[in-house]
PDB file of C-alpha atoms and ligand atoms in Angstrom:
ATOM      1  CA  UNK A  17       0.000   0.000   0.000  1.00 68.00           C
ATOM      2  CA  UNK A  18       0.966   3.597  -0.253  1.00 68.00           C
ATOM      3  CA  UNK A  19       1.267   3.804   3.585  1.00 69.00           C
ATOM      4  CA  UNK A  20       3.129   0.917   3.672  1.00 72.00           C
ATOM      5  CA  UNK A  21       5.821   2.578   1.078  1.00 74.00           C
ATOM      6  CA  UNK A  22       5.682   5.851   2.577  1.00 72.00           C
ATOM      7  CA  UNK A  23       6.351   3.900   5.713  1.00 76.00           C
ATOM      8  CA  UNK A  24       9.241   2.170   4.578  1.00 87.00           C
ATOM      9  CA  UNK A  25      11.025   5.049   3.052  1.00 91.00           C
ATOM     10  CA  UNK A  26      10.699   7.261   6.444  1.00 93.00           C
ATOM     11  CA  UNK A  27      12.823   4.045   8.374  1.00 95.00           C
ATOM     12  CA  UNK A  28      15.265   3.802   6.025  1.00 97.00           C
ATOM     13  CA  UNK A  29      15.834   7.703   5.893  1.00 98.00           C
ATOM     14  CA  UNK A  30      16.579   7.010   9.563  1.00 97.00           C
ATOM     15  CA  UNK A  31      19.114   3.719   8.517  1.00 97.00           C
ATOM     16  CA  UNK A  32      20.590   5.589   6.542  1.00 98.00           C
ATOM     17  CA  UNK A  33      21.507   9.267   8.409  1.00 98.00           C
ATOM     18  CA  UNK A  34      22.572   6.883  11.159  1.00 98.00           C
ATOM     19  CA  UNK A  35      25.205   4.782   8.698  1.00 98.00           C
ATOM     20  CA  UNK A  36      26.415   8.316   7.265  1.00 98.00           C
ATOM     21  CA  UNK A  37      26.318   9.995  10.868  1.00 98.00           C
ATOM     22  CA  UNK A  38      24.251  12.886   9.804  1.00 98.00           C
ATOM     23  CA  UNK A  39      21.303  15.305  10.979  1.00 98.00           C
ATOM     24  CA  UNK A  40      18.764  13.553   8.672  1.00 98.00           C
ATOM     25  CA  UNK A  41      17.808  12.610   5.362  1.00 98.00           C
ATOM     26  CA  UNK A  42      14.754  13.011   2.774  1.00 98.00           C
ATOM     27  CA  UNK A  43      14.755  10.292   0.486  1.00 98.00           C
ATOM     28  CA  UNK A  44      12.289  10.173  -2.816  1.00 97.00           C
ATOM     29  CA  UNK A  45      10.966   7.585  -4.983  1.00 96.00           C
ATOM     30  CA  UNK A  46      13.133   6.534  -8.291  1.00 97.00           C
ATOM     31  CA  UNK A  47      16.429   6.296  -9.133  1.00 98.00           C
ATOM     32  CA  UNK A  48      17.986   9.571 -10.982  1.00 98.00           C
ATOM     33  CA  UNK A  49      20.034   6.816 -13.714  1.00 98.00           C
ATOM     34  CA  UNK A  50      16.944   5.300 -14.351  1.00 98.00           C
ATOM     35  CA  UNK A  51      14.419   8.609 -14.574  1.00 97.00           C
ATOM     36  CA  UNK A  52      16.091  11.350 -14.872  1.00 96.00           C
ATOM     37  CA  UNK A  53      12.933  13.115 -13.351  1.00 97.00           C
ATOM     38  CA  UNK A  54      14.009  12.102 -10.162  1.00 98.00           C
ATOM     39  CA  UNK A  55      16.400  15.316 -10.095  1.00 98.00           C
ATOM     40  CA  UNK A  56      13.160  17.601  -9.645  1.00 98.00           C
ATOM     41  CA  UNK A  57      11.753  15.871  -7.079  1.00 98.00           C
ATOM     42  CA  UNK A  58      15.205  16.092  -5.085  1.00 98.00           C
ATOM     43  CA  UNK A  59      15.029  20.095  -6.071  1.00 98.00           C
ATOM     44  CA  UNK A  60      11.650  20.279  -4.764  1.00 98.00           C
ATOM     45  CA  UNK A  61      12.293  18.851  -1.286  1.00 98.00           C
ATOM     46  CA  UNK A  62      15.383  20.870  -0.801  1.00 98.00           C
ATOM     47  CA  UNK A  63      13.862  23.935  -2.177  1.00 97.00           C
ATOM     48  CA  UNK A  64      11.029  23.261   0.294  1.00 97.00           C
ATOM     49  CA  UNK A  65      13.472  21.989   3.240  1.00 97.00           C
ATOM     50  CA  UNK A  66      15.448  25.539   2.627  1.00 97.00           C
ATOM     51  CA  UNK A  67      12.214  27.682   2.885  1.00 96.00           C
ATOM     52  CA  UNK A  68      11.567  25.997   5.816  1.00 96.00           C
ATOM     53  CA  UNK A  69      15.245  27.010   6.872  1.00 96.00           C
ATOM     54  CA  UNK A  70      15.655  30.260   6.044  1.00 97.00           C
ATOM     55  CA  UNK A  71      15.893  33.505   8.459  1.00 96.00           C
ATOM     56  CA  UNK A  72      15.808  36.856   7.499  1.00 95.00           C
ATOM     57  CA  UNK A  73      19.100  38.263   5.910  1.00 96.00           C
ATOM     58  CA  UNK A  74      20.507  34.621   5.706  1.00 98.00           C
ATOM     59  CA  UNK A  75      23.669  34.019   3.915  1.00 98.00           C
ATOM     60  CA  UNK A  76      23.073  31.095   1.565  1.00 98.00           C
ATOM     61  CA  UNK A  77      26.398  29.690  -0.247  1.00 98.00           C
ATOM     62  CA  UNK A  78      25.631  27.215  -3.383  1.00 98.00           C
ATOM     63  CA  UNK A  79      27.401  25.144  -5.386  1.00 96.00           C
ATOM     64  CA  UNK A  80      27.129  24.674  -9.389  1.00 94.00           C
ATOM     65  CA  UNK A  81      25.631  21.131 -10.564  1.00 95.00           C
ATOM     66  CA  UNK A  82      22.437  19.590 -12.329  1.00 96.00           C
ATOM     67  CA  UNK A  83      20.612  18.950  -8.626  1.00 98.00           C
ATOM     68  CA  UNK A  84      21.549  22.213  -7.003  1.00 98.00           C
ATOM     69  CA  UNK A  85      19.909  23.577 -10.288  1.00 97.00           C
ATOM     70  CA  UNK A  86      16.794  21.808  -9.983  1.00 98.00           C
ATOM     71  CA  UNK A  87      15.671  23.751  -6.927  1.00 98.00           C
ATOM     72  CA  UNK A  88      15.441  26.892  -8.684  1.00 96.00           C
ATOM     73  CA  UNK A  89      12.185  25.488 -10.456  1.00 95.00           C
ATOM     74  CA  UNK A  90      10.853  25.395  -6.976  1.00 97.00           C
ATOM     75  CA  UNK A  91      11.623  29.029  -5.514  1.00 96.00           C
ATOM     76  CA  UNK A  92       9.230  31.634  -5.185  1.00 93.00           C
ATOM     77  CA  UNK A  93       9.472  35.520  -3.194  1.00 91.00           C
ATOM     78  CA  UNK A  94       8.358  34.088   0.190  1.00 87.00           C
ATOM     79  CA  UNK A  95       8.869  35.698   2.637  1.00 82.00           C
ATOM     80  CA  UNK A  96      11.684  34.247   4.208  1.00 87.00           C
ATOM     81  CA  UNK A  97      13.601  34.219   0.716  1.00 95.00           C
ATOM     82  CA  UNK A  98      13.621  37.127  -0.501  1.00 95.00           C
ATOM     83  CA  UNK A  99      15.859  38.722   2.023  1.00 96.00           C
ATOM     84  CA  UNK A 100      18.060  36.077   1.211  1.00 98.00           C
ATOM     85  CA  UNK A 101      21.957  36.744  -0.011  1.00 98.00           C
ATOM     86  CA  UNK A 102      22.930  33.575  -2.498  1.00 98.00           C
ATOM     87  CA  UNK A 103      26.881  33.502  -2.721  1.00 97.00           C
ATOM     88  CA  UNK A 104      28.619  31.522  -5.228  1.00 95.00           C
ATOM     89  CA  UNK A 105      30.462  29.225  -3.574  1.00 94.00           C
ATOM     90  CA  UNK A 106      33.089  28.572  -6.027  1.00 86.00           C
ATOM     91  CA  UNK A 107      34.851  30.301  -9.196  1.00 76.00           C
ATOM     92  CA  UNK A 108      33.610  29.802 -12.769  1.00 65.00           C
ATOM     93  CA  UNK A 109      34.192  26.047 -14.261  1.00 52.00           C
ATOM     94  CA  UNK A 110      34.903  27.642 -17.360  1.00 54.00           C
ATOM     95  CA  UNK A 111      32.520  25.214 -19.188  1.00 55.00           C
ATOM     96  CA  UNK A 112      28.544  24.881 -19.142  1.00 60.00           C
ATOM     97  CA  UNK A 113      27.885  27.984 -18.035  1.00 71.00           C
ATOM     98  CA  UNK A 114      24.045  26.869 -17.201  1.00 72.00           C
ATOM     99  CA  UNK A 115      25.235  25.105 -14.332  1.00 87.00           C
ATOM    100  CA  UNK A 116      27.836  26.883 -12.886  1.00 89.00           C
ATOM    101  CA  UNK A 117      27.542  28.254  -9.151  1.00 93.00           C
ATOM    102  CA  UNK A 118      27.782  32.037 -10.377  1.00 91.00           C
ATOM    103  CA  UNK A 119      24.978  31.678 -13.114  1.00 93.00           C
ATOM    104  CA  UNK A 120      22.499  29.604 -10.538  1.00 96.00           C
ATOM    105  CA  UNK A 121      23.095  32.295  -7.572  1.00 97.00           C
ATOM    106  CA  UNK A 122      21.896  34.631  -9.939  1.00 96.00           C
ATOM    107  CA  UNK A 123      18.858  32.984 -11.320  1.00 97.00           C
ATOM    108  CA  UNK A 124      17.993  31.812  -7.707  1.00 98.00           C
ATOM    109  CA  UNK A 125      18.348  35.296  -6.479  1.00 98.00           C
ATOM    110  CA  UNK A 126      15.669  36.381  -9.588  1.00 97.00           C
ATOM    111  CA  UNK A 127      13.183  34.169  -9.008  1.00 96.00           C
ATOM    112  CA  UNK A 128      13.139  34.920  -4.897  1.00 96.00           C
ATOM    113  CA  UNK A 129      13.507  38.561  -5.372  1.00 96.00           C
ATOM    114  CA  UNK A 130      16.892  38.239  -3.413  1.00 97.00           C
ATOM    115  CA  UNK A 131      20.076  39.443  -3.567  1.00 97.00           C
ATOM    116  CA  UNK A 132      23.191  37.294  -4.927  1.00 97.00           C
ATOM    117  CA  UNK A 133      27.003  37.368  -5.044  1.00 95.00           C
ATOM    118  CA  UNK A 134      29.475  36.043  -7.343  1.00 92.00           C
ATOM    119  CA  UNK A 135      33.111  35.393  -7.709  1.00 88.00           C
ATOM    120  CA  UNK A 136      34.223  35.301 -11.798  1.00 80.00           C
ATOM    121  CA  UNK A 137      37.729  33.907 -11.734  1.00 74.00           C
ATOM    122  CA  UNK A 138      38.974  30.642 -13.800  1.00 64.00           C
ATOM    123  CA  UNK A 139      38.919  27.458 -11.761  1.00 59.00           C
ATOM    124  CA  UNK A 140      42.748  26.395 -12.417  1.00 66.00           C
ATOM    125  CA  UNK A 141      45.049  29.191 -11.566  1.00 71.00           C
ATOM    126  CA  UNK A 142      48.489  29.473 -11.040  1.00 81.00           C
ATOM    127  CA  UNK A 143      49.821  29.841  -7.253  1.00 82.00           C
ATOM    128  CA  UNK A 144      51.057  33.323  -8.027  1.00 90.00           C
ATOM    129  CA  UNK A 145      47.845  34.552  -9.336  1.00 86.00           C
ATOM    130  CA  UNK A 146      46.088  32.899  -7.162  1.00 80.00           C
ATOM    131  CA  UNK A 147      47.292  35.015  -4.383  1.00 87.00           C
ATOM    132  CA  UNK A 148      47.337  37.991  -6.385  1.00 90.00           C
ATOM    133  CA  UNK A 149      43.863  37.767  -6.972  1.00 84.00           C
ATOM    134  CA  UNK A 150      42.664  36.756  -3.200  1.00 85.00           C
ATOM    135  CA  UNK A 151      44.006  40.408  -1.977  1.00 90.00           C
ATOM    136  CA  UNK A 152      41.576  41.901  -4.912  1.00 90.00           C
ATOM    137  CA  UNK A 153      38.393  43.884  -2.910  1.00 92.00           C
ATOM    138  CA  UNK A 154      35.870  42.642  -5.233  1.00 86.00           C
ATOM    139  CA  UNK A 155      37.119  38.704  -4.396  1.00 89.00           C
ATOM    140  CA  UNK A 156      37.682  39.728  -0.669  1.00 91.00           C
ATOM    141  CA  UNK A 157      34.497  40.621  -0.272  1.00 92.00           C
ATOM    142  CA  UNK A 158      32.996  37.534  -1.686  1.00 91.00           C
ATOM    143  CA  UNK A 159      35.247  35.744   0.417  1.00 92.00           C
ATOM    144  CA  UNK A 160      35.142  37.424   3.307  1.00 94.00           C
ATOM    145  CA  UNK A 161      31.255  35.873   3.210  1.00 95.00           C
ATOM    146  CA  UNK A 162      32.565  32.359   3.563  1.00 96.00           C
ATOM    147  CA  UNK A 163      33.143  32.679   7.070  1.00 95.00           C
ATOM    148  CA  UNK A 164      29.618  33.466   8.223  1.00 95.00           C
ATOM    149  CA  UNK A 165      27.891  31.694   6.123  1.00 98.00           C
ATOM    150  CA  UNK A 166      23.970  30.182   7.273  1.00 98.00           C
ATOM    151  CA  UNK A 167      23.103  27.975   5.234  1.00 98.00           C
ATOM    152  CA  UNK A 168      25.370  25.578   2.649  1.00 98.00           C
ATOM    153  CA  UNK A 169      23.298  24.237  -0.778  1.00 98.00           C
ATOM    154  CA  UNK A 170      25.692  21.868  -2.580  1.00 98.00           C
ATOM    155  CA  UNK A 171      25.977  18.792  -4.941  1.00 98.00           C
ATOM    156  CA  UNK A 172      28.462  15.509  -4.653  1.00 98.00           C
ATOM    157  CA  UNK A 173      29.657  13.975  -7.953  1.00 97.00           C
ATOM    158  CA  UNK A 174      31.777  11.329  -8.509  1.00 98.00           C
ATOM    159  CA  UNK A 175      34.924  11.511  -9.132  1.00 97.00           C
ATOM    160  CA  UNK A 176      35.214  10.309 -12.856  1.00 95.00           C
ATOM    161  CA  UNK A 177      32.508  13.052 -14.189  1.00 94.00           C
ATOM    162  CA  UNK A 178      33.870  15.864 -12.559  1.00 92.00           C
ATOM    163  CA  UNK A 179      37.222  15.427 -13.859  1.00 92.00           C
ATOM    164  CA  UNK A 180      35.829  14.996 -17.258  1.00 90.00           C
ATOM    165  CA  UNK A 181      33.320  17.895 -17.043  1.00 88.00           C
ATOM    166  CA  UNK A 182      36.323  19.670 -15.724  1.00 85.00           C
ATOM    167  CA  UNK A 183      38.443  18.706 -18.993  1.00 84.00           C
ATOM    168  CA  UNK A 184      41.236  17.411 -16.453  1.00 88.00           C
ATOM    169  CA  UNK A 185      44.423  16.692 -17.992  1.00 91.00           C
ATOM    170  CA  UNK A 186      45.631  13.172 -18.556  1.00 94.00           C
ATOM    171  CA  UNK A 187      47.905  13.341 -15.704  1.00 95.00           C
ATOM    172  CA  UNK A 188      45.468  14.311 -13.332  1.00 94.00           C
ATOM    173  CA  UNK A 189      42.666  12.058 -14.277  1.00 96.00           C
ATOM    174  CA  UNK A 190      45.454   8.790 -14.161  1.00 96.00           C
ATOM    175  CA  UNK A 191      46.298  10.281 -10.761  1.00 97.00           C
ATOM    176  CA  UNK A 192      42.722  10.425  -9.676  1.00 97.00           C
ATOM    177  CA  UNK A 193      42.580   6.227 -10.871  1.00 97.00           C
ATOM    178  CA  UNK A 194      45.760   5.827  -9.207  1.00 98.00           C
ATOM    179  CA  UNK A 195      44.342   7.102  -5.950  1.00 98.00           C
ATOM    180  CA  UNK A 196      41.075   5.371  -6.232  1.00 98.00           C
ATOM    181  CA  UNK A 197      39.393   8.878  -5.886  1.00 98.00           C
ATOM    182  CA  UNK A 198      35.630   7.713  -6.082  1.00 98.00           C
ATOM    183  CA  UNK A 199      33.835  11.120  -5.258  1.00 98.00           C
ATOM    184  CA  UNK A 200      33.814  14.986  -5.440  1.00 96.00           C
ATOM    185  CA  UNK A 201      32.360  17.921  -3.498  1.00 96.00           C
ATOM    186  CA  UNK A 202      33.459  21.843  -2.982  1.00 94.00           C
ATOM    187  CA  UNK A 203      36.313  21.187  -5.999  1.00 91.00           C
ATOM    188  CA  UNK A 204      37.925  17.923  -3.532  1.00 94.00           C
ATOM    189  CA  UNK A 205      38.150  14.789  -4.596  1.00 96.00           C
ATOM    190  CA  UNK A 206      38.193  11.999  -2.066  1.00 97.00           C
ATOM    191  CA  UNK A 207      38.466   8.235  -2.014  1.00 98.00           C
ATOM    192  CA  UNK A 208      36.287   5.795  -0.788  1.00 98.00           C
ATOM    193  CA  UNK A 209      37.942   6.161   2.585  1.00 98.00           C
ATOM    194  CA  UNK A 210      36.863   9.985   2.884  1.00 97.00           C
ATOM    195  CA  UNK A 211      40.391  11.199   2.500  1.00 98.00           C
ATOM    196  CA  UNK A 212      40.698  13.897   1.033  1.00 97.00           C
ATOM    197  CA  UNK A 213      43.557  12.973  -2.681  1.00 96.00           C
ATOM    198  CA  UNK A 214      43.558  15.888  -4.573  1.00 95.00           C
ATOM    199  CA  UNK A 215      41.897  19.611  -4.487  1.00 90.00           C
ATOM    200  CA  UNK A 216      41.772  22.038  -7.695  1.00 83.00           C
ATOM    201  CA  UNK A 217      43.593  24.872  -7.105  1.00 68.00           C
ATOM    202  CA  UNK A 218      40.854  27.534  -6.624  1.00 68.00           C
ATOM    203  CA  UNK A 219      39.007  30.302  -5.143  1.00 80.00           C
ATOM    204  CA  UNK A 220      36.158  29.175  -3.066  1.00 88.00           C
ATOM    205  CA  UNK A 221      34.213  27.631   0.065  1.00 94.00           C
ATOM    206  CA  UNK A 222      36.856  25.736   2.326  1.00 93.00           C
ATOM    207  CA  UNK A 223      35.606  22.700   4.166  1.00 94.00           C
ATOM    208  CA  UNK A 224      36.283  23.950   6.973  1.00 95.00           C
ATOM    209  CA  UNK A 225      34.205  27.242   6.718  1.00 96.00           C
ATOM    210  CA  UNK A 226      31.342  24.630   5.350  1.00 97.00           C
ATOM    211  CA  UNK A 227      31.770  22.636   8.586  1.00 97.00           C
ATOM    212  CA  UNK A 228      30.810  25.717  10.695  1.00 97.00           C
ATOM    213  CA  UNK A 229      28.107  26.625   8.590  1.00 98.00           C
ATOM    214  CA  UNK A 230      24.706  25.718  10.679  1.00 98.00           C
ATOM    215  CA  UNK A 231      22.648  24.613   8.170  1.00 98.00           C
ATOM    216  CA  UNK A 232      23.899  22.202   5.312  1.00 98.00           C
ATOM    217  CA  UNK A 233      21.974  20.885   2.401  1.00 98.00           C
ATOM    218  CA  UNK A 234      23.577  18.208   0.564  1.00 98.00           C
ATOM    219  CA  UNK A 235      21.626  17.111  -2.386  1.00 98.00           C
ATOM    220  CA  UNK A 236      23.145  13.781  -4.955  1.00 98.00           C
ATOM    221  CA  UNK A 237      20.982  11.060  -6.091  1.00 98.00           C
ATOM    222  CA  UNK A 238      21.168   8.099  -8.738  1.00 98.00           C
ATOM    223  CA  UNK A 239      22.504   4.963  -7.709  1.00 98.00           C
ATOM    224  CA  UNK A 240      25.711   5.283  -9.648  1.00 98.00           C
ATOM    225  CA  UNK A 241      26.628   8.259  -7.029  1.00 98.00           C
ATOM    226  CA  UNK A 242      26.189   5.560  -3.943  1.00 98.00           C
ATOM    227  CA  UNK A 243      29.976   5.200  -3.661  1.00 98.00           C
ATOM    228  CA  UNK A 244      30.201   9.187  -4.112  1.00 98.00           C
ATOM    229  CA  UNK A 245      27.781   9.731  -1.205  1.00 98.00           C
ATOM    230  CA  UNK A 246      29.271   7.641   1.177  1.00 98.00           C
ATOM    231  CA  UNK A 247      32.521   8.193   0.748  1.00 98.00           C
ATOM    232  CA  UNK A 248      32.287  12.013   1.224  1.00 98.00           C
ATOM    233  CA  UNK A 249      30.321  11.250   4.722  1.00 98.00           C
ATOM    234  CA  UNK A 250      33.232   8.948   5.629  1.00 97.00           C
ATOM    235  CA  UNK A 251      35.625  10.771   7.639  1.00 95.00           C
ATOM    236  CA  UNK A 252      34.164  13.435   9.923  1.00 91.00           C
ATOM    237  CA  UNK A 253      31.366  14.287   8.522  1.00 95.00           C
ATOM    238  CA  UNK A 254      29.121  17.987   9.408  1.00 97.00           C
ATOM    239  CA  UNK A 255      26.651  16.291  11.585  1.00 98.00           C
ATOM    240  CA  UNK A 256      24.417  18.951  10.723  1.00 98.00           C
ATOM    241  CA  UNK A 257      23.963  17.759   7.279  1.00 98.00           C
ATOM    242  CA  UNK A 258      20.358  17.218   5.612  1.00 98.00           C
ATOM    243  CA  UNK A 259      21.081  14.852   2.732  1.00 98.00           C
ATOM    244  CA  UNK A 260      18.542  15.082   0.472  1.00 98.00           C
ATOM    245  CA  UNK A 261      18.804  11.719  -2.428  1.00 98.00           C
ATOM    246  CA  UNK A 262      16.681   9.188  -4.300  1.00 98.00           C
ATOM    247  CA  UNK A 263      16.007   5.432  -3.547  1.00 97.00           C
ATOM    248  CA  UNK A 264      18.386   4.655  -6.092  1.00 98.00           C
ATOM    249  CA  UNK A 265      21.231   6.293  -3.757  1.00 98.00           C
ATOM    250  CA  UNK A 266      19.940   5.207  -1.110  1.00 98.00           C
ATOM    251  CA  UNK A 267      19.193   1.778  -1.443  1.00 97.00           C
ATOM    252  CA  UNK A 268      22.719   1.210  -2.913  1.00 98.00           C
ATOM    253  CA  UNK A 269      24.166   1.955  -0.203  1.00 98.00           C
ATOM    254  CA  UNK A 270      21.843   0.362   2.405  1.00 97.00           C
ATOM    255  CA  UNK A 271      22.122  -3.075   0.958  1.00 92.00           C
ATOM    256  CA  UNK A 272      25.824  -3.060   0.757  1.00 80.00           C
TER     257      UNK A 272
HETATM  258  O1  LIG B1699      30.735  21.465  -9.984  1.00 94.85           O
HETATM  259  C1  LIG B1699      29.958  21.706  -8.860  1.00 94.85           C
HETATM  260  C2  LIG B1699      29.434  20.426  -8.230  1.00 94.85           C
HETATM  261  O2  LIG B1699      28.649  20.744  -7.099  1.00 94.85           O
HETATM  262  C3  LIG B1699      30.512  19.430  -7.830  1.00 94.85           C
HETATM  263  O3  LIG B1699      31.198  19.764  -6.655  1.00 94.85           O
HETATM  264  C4  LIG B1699      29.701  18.155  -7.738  1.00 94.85           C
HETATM  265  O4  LIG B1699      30.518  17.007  -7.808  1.00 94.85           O
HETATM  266  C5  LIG B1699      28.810  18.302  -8.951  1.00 94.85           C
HETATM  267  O5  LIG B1699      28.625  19.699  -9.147  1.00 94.85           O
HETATM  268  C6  LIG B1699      27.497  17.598  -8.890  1.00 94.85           C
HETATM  269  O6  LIG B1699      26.849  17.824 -10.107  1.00 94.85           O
HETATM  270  P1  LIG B1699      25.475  17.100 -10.509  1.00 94.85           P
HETATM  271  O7  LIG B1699      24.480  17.472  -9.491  1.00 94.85           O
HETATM  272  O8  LIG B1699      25.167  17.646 -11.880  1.00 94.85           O
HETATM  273  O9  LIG B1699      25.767  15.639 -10.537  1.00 94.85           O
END
């Protein structure tokens, strides 16, 4: 029966936050690799979970990605949103533009009638300019924001995609196999052990200023991002994570 279902997916939310040793977890029906509808219902719950959330004046830092996208289908000028600010949470990817943190902040800014802040600089950077460009007001400013940050929207990938949607070199993506890196979040890729194997050299979000964030959002389904998921819970997870995924996820991991 539909109780019954409903029923079942409620305990193994529970299973589940307890195995990744986070605040909770909203799972929903289907399996992103098999419909890739799935993704909206994912942005639905976390654009609903967020409005729930959100305070007046609330920083919210987001990350680029086809799920953090979906929730902007799902905003509307409440009243707790629009006095939102929506901070990119990393530099440009240089590629798809549609998905990038710095075009998303803006469109989810537009549809709540809120304000948004972005940070235009190439992903890969050189360490010089890299720390010419961190003393730079306009960059300051954005990341001056990181460390009071409210609430944290962002996506996990795994490791293989990223580096391709990244257009990695060779020598980076054999160093990624070489290391077994399995998943991806904030621009770190990690193996299945949580560790932490390589990091793009960029301007954005540290995980540490993510950590002290109250509020984080996680959202990654499909069950070919199981490994991904857990992986990136391993090793001291933010306890105050809401992961929001899909059965396919979720039962991948659960029956392993
Ligand atoms: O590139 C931003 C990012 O959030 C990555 O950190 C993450 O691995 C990826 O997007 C997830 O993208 P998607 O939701 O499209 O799988």
């Amino acid at each position: 029966s539909m109780f019954q279902e409903v029923s079942g997916l409620r305990t193994k939310e529970k299973k589940l936050a307890e195995i990744l040793g986070i605040k909770k977890v909203i799972i929903v029906p289907g399996d992103i690799n098999v419909d890739a509808n799935t993704q909206m219902l994912i942005g639905k719950e976390a654009s609903e979970y967020l409005t729930t959330i959100a305070d007046k004046d609330f920083t919210v830092a987001i990350t680029g990605g086809s799920t953090v996208a979906a929730l902007k289908n799902f905003m509307s000028p409440s009243k707790s949103l629009s006095t939102l600010t929506f901070v990119a949470a990393r530099g440009s990817l240089g590629n798809e533009m549609s998905l990038q943190a710095n075009t998303l902040v803006s469109k989810f800014a537009s549809k709540c009638g809120a304000d948004f802040r972005t940070l235009y600089l190439p992903e890969k950077l050189s360490e010089t300019a890299f720390m010419t460009m961190i003393q730079e007001p306009v960059v300051k400013e954005v990341l001056d924001f990181y460390d009071h940050i409210d609430i944290v929207i962002h996506g996990i990938g795994t490791s293989k995609e990223m580096a391709h949607r990244r257009d990695s070199s060779e020598a980076i993506i054999k160093m990624l196999d070489e290391k077994k890196a399995v998943g991806e979040a904030f621009g770190y890729y990690f193996d299945e052990a949580g560790e932490i194997i390589y990091r793009i050299n960029t301007i954005g979000i540290q995980l540490q200023q993510v950590k002290k964030s109250p509020h984080i959002i996680a959202v990654a389904g499909g069950s070919l991002k199981a490994k991904a998921i857990q992986a990136y819970f391993k090793k001291e997870p933010a306890h105050q994570t809401i992961l929001i995924t899909d059965e396919g996820a979720a039962n991948a991991i659960l029956e392993k």
